[in-house]
Tab-separated table of C-alpha atoms in Angstrom:
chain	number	residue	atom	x	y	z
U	1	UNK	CA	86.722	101.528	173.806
U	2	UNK	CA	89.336	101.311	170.982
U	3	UNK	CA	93.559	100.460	171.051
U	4	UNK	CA	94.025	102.717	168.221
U	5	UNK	CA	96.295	105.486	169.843
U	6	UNK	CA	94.353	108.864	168.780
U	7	UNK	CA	96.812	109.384	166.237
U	8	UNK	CA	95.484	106.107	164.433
U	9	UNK	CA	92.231	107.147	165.154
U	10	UNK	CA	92.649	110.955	163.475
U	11	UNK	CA	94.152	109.313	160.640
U	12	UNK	CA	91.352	106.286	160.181
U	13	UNK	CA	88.651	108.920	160.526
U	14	UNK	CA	90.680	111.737	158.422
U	15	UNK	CA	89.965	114.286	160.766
U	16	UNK	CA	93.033	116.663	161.833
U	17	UNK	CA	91.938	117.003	165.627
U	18	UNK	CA	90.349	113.961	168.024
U	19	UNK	CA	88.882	114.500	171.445
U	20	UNK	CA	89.106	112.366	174.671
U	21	UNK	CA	87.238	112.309	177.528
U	22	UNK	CA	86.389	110.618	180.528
U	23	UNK	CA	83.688	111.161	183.838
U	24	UNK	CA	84.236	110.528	186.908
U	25	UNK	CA	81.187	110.624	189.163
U	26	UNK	CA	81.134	111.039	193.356
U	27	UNK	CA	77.977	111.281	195.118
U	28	UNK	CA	75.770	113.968	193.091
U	29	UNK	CA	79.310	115.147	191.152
U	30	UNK	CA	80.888	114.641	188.239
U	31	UNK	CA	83.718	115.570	186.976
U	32	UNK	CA	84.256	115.876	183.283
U	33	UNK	CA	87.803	115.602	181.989
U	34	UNK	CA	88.453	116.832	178.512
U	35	UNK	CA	92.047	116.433	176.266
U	36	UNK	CA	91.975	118.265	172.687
U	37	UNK	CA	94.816	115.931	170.890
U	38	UNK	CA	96.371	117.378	167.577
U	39	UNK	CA	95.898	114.338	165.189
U	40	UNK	CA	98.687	114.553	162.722
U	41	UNK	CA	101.297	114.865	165.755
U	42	UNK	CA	99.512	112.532	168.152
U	43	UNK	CA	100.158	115.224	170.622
U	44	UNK	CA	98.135	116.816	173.292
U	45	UNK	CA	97.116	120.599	172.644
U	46	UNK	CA	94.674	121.240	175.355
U	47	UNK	CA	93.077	119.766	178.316
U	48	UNK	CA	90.859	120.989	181.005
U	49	UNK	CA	88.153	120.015	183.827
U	50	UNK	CA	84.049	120.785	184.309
U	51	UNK	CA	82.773	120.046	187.209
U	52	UNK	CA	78.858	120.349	187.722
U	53	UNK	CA	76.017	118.340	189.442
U	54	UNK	CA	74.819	115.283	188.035
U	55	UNK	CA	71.136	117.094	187.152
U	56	UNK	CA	73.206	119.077	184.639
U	57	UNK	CA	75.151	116.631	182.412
U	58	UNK	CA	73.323	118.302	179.472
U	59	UNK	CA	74.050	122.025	180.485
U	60	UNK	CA	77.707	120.577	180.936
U	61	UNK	CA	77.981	119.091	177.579
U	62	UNK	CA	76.952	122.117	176.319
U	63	UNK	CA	79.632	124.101	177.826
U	64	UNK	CA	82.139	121.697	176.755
U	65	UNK	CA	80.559	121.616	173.132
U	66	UNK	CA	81.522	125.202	172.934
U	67	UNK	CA	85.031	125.608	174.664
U	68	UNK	CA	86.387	122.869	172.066
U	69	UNK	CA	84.532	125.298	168.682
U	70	UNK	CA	86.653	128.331	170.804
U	71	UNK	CA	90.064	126.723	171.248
U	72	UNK	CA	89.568	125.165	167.505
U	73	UNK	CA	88.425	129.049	166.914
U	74	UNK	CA	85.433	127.418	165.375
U	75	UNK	CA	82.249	129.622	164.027
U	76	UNK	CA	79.069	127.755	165.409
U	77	UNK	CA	75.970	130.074	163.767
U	78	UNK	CA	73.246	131.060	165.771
U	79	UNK	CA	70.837	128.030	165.548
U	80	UNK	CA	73.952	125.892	166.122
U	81	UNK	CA	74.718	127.318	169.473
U	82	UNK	CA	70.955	127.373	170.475
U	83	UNK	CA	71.223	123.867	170.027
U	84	UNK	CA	74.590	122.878	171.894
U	85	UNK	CA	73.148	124.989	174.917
U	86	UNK	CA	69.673	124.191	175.192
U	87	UNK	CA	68.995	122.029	177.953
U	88	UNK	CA	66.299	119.410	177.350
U	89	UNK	CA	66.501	117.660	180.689
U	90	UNK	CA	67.522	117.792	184.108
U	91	UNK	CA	66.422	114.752	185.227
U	92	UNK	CA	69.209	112.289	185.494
U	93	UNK	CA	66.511	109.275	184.985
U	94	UNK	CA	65.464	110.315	181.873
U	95	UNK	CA	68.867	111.264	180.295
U	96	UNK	CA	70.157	107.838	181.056
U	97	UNK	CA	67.347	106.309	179.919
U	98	UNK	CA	67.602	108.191	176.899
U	99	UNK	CA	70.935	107.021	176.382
U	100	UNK	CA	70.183	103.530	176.170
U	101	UNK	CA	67.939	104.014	173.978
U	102	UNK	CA	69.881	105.647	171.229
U	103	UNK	CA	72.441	103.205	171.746
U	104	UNK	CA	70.122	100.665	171.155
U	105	UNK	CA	68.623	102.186	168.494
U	106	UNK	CA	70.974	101.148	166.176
U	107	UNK	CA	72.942	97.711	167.663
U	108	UNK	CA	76.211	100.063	168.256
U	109	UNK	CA	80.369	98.593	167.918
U	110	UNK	CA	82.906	101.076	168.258
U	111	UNK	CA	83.697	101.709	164.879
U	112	UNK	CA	79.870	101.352	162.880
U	113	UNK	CA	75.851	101.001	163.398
U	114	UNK	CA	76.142	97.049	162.374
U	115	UNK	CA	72.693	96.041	162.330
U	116	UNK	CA	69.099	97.169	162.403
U	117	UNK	CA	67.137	94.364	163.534
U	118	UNK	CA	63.454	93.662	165.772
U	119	UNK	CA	65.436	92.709	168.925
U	120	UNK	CA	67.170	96.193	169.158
U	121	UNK	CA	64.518	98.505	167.869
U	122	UNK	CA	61.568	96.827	170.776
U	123	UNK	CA	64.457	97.412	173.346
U	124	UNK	CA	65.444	101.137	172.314
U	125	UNK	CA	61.446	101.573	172.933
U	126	UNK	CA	61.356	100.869	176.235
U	127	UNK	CA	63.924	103.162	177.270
U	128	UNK	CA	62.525	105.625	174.899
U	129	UNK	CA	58.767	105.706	176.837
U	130	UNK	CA	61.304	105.235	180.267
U	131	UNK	CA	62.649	108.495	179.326
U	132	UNK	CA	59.352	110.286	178.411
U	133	UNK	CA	57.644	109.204	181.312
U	134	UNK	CA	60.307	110.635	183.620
U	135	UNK	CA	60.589	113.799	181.626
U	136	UNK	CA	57.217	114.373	179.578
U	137	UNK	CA	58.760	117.290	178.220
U	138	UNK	CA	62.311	115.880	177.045
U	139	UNK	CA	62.078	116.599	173.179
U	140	UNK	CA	65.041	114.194	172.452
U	141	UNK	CA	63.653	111.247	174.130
U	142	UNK	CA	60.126	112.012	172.044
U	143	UNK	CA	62.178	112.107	169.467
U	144	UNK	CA	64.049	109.161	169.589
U	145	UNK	CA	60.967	107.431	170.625
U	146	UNK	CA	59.378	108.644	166.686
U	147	UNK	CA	62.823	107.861	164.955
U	148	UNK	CA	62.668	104.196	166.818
U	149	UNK	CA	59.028	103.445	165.564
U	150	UNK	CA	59.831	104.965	161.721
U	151	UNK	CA	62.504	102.235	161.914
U	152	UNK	CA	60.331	99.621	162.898
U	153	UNK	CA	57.947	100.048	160.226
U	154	UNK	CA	60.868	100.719	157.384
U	155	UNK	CA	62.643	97.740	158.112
U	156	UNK	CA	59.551	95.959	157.653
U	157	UNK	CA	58.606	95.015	160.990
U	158	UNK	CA	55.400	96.009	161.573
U	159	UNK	CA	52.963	97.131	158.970
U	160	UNK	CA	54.177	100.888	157.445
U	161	UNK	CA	50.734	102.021	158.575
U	162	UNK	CA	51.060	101.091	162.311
U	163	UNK	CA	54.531	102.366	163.006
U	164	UNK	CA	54.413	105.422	160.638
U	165	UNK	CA	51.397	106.683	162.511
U	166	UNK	CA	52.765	106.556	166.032
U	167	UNK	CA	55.984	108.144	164.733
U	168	UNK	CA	53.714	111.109	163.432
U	169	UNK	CA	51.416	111.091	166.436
U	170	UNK	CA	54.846	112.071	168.556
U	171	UNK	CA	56.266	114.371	166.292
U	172	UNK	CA	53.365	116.193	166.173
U	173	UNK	CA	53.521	116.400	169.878
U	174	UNK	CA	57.451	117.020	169.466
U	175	UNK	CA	56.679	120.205	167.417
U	176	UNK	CA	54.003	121.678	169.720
U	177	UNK	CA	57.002	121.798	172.567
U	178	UNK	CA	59.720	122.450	169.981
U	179	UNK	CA	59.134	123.598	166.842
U	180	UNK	CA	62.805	123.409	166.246
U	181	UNK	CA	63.530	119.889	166.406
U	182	UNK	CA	65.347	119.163	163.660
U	183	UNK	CA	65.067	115.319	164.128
U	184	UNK	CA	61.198	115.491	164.281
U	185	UNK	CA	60.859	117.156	160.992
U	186	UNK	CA	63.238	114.428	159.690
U	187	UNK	CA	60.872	111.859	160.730
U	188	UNK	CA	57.534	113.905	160.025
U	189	UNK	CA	59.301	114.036	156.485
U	190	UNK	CA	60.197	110.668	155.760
U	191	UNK	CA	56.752	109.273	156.745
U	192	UNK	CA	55.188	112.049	154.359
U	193	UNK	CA	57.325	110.213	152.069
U	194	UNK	CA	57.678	106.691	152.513
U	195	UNK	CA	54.189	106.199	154.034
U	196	UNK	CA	52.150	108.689	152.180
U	197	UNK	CA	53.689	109.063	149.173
U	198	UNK	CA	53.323	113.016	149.761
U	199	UNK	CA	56.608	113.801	148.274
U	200	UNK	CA	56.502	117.471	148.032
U	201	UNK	CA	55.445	117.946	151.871
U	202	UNK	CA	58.398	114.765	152.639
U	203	UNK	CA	60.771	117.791	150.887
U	204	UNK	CA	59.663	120.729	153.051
U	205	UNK	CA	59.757	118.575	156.450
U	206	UNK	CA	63.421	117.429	155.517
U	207	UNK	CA	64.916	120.816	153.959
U	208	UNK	CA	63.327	122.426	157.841
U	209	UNK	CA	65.461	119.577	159.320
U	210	UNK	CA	68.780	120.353	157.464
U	211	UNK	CA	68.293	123.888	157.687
U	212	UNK	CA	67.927	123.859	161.591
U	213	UNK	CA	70.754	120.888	161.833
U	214	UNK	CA	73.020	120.820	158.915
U	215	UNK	CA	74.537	117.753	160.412
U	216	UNK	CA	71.508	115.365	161.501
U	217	UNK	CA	72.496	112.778	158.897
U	218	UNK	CA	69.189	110.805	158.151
U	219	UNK	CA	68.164	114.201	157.511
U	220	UNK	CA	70.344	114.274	154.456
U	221	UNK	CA	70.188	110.513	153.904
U	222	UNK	CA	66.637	110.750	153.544
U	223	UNK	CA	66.694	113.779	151.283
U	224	UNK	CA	68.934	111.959	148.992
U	225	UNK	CA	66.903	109.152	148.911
U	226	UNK	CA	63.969	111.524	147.866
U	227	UNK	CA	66.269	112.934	145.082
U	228	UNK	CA	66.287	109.491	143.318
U	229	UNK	CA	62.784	109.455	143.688
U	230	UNK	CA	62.505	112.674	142.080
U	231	UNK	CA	65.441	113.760	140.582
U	232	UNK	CA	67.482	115.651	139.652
U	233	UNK	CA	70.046	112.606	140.281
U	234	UNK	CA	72.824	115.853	140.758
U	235	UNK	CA	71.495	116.839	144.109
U	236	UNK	CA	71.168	113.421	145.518
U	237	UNK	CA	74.795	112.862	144.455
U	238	UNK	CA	75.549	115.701	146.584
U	239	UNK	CA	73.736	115.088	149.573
U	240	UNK	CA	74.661	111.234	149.160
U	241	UNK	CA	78.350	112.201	149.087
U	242	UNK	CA	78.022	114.910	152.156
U	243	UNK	CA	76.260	111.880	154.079
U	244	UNK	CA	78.915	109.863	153.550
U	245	UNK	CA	81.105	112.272	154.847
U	246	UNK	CA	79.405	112.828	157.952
U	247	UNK	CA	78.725	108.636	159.041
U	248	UNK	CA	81.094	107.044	156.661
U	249	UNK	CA	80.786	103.142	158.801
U	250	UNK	CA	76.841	102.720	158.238
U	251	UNK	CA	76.484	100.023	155.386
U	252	UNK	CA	73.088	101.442	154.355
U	253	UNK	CA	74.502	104.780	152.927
U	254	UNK	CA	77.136	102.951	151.242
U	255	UNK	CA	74.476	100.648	149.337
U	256	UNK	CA	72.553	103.948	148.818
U	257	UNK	CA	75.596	105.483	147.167
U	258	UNK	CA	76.164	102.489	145.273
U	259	UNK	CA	72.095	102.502	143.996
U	260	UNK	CA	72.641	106.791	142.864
U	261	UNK	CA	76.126	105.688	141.145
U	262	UNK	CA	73.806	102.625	139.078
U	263	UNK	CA	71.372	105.605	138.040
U	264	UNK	CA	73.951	107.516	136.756
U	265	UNK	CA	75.185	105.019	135.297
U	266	UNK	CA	78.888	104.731	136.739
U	267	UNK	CA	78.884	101.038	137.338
U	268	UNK	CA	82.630	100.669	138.237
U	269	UNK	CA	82.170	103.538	140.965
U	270	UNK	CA	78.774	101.463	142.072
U	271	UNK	CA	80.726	98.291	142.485
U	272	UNK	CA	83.181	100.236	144.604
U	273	UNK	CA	80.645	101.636	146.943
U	274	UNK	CA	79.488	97.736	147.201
U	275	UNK	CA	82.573	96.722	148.227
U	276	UNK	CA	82.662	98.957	151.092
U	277	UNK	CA	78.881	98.298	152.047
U	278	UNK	CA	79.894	94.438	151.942
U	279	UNK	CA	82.968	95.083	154.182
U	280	UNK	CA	80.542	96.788	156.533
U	281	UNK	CA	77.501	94.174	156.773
U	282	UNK	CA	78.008	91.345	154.233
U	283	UNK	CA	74.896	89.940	155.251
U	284	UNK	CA	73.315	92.314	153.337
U	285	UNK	CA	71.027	90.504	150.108
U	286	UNK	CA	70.445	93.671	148.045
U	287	UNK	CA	74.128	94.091	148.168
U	288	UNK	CA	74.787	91.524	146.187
U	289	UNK	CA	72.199	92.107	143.902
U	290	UNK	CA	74.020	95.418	143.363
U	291	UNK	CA	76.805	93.366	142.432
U	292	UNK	CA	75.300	91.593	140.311
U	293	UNK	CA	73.314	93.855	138.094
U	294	UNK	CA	76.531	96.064	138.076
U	295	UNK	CA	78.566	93.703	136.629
U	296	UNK	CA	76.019	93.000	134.091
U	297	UNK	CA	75.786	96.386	133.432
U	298	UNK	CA	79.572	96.013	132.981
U	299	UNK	CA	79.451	92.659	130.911
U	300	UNK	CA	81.304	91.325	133.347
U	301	UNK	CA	80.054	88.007	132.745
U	302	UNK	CA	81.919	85.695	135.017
U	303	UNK	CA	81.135	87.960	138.167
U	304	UNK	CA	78.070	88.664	137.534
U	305	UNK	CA	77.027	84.713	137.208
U	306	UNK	CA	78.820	84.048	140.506
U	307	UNK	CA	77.054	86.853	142.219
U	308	UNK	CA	73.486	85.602	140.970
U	309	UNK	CA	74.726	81.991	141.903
U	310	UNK	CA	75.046	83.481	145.313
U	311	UNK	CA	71.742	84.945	145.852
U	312	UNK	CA	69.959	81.954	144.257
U	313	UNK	CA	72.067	80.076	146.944
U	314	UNK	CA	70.992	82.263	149.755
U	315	UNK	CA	67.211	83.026	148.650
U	316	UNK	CA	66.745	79.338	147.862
U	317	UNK	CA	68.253	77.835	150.927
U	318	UNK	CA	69.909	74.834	148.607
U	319	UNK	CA	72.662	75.115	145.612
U	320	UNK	CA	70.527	73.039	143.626
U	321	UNK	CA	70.145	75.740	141.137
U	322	UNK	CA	73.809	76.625	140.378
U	323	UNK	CA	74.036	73.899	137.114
U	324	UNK	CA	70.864	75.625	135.471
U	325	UNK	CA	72.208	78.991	136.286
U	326	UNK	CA	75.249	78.161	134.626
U	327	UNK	CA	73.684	76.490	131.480
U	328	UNK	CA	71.658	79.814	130.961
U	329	UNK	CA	74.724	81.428	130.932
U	330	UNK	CA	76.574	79.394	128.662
U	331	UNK	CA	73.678	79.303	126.410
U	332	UNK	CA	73.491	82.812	126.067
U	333	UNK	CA	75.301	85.093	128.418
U	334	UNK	CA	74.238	87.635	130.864
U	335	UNK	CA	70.651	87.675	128.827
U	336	UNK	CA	70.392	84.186	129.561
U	337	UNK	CA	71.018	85.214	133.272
U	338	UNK	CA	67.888	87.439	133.480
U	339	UNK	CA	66.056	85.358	131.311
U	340	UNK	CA	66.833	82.450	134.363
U	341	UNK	CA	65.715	85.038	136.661
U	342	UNK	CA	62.338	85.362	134.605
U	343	UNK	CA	61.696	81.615	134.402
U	344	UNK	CA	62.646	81.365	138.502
U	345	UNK	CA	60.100	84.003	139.578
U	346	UNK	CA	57.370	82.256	136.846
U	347	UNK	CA	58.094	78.726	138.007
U	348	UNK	CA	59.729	78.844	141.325
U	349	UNK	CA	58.909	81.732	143.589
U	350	UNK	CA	60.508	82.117	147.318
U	351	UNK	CA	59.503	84.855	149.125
U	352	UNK	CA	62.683	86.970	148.595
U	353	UNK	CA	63.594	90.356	146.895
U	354	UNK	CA	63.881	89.789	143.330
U	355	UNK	CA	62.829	85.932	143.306
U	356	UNK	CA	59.376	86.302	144.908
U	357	UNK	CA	56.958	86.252	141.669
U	358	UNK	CA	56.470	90.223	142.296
U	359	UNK	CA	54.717	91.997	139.183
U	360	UNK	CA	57.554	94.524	139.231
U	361	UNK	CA	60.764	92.757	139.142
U	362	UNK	CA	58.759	90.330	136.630
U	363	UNK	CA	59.025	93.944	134.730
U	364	UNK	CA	62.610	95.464	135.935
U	365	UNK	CA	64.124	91.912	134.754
U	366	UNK	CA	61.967	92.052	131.390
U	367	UNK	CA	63.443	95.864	130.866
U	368	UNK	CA	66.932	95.023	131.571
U	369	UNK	CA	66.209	92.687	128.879
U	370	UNK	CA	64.629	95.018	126.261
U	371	UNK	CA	61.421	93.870	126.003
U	372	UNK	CA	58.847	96.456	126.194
U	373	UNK	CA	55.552	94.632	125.503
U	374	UNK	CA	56.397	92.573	128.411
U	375	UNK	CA	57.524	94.737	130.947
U	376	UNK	CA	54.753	97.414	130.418
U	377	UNK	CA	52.233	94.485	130.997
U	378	UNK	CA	53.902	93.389	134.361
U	379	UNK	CA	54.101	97.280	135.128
U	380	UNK	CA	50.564	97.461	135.038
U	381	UNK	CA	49.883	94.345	136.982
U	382	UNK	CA	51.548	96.039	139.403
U	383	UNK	CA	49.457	99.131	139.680
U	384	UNK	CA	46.737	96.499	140.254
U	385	UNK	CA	49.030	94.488	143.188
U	386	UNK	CA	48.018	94.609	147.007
U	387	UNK	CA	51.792	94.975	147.331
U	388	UNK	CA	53.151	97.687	144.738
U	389	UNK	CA	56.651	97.674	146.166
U	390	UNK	CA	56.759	101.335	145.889
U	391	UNK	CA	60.923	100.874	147.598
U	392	UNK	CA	61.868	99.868	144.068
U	393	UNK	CA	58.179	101.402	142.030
U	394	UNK	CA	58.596	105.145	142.991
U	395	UNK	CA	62.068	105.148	141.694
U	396	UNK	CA	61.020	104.079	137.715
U	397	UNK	CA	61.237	107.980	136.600
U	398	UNK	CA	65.760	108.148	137.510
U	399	UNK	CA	65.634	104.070	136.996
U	400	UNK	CA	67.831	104.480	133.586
U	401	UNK	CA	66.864	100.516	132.718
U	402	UNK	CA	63.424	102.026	131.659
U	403	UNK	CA	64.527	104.552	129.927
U	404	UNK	CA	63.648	103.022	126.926
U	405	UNK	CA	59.844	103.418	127.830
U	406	UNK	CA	60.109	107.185	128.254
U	407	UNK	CA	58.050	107.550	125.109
U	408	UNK	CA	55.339	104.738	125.426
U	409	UNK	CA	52.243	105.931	126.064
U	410	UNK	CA	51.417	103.342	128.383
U	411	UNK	CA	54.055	103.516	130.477
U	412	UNK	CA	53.289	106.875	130.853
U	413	UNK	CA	50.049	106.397	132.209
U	414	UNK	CA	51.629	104.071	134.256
U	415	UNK	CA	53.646	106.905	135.992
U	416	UNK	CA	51.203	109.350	135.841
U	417	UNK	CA	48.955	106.788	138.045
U	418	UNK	CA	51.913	107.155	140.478
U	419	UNK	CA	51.804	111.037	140.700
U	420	UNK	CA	55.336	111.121	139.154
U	421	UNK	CA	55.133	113.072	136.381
U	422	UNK	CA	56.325	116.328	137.082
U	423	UNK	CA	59.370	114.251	137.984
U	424	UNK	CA	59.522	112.253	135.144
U	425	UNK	CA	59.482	115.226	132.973
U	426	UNK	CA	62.525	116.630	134.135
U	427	UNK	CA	64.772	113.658	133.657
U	428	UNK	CA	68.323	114.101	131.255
U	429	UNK	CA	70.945	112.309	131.004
């Protein structure tokens, strides 16, 4: 529910056409009343009534779907109308079950996905297996059901190797009723990725998703995300920026764009796409440590002290750090900063990103300060870590702050452990 008149709403959205709706339900009935408004004019163009029985909201939606594409003369492609039409259940327990669940999936406002958290994910499982076991053939709620557990595991919830596996057990099953579901090749692909390291198979399960649903967005997220992995960054710009596009109020794929814009080294277009990820979810840490290694970047000294001041605040739970923080940078400037952050994972450790001790940012820290012997050596004691922390690891062939180790034969060996040279081969910039 929104007061924004639908001319506010075309114009917030920058869309030229918004559609309203309501349902109205008697006995096994419904009624579904549609109203085509013309954005730009705030004035109504079209309106019109379905009526149908409750067993067939999807079949309904379907018809809707494609009266709106005809009166906005619209060309939906083949394997777009299979999908508005197809039907995936008739059962009226399983479709609102399935409902909840997706709106649980990600803790929903009106206006963005706010927050991914344990709470919401356990819930949108329940309604997920609600859903299946009312309908054991209803492809979305399997699907959902995958999507929900991927989530679990890539937020860090559970172990990667407990949720990834259940999300690939139902896909699996997904794909022997439906071997078009876009959304379970998504998934199938990501966990290739992200849980396997398979990155070549992760690229053929996501290109089958965007090819059978253009517009299933962690389709395209993920794919970008995959393109800084392994290059070329030009692609991932695109698909970062068509994401974007498509769900412009998630926070995650503005800190993604802002991560592709540090790798290509436009820091004052990075620390613009932080500012809108911060506006979204400021409760977001590696937002601010975007900020802050942008700035850097930028020599913008001043910021870039506050922002580190701020995670140190946050990560430590106490300000007692801010006066060393401060000497280190009056001492010697933004080097000094990193070289604090150096000393703080050596001598005080806290089990948070960048501050935890962690063999790699022990090396990203030592490369963003030029020193090759001893980033190389904290490179390798990661390759010998329980935890690697492939997130940030598998992304050191685009990562432009080790650029300066392209050429060192250890480092190569280093990525060639990794199975990423035929990626890091093909890096320019």
């Amino acid at each position: 529910r929104t007061d924004l008149t639908a001319g506010e709403i075309a114009a917030k959205v920058n869309t030229s056409h918004v559609l309203e709706g309501s349902i109205r339900q008697e006995g096994d009935k419904i009624r579904i009343s549609i109203q085509l408004i013309d954005g730009s004019r705030d004035m109504h163009i079209w309106s019109e009534n379905f009526d149908s029985e409750l067993n067939n909201t999807l079949g309904i939606q379907g018809e809707v779907a494609m009266r709106v594409a005809k009166i906005l003369d619209g060309v939906i492609h083949e394997n777009e109308e299979k999908r508005i039409t197809k039907i995936r259940t008739r059962n009226p327990e399983a479709y609102d079950n399935y409902l909840k669940g997706r709106f649980l999936l990600h803790q929903s406002t009106t206006e963005q996905r706010s927050d991914i958290n344990r709470e919401g994910l356990s819930s949108a499982l329940k309604y997920f297996e609600k859903a299946v076991a009312a309908d054991t053939n209803f492809v979305e709620a399997y699907a959902g059901l995958a999507y929900t557990w991927f989530n679990i595991s890539a937020w860090g919830y559970l172990p990667v190797k407990e949720g990834f596996s259940k999300a690939r057990e139902i896909c699996r099953r997904i794909l022997q009723i439906d071997p078009d579901c876009a959304e379970a090749h998504a998934v199938m692909g990501a966990c290739y990725i992200w849980g396997e390291r398979k990155f070549e198979e992760g690229r053929k399960e996501l290109m089958t998703a965007l090819r059978l649903n253009p517009n299933y967005t962690p389709a395209s997220q993920w794919y970008a995300q995959l393109l800084m992995i392994t290059g070329p960054l030009e692609e991932a710009r695109k698909h970062m920026d068509r994401t974007l596009k498509m769900e412009p109020y998630f926070w995650v794929n503005h800190n993604l764009n802002a991560w592709i814009y540090y790798f290509e080294e436009n820091y004052d277009k990075a620390i613009e796409a932080c500012r809108n990820a911060y506006d979204l979810n400021p409760d977001f840490l590696e937002t601010d440590w975007l900020f802050f290694l942008n700035f850097a970047k930028l020599e913008e000294g001043d910021k870039a002290l506050e922002e580190l001041i701020q995670i140190a605040n946050r990560s430590y739970d106490t300000t007692r750090f801010e006066k060393e923080i401060k000497i280190a940078y009056d001492n010697n400037g933004i080097p000094g900063l990193f070289q604090w952050l150096i000393d703080a994972n050596l001598n005080n450790p806290v089990p948070a990103e960048g501050l935890s001790g962690h063999p790699f940012f022990m090396a990203w820290w030592h490369a963003i300060m030029g020193n090759i012997e001893m980033s190389v050596y904290w490179l390798e004691k990661n390759m010998v870590a329980k935890n690697k922390a492939y997130r940030y690891f598998n992304l050191i062939a685009t990562n432009p702050d080790f650029d300066f180790l392209r050429d060192n034969p250890r480092f190569l060996a280093i990525v060639d452990q990794l199975g990423l040279t035929p990626y890091h081969t093909k890096i320019t910039r």
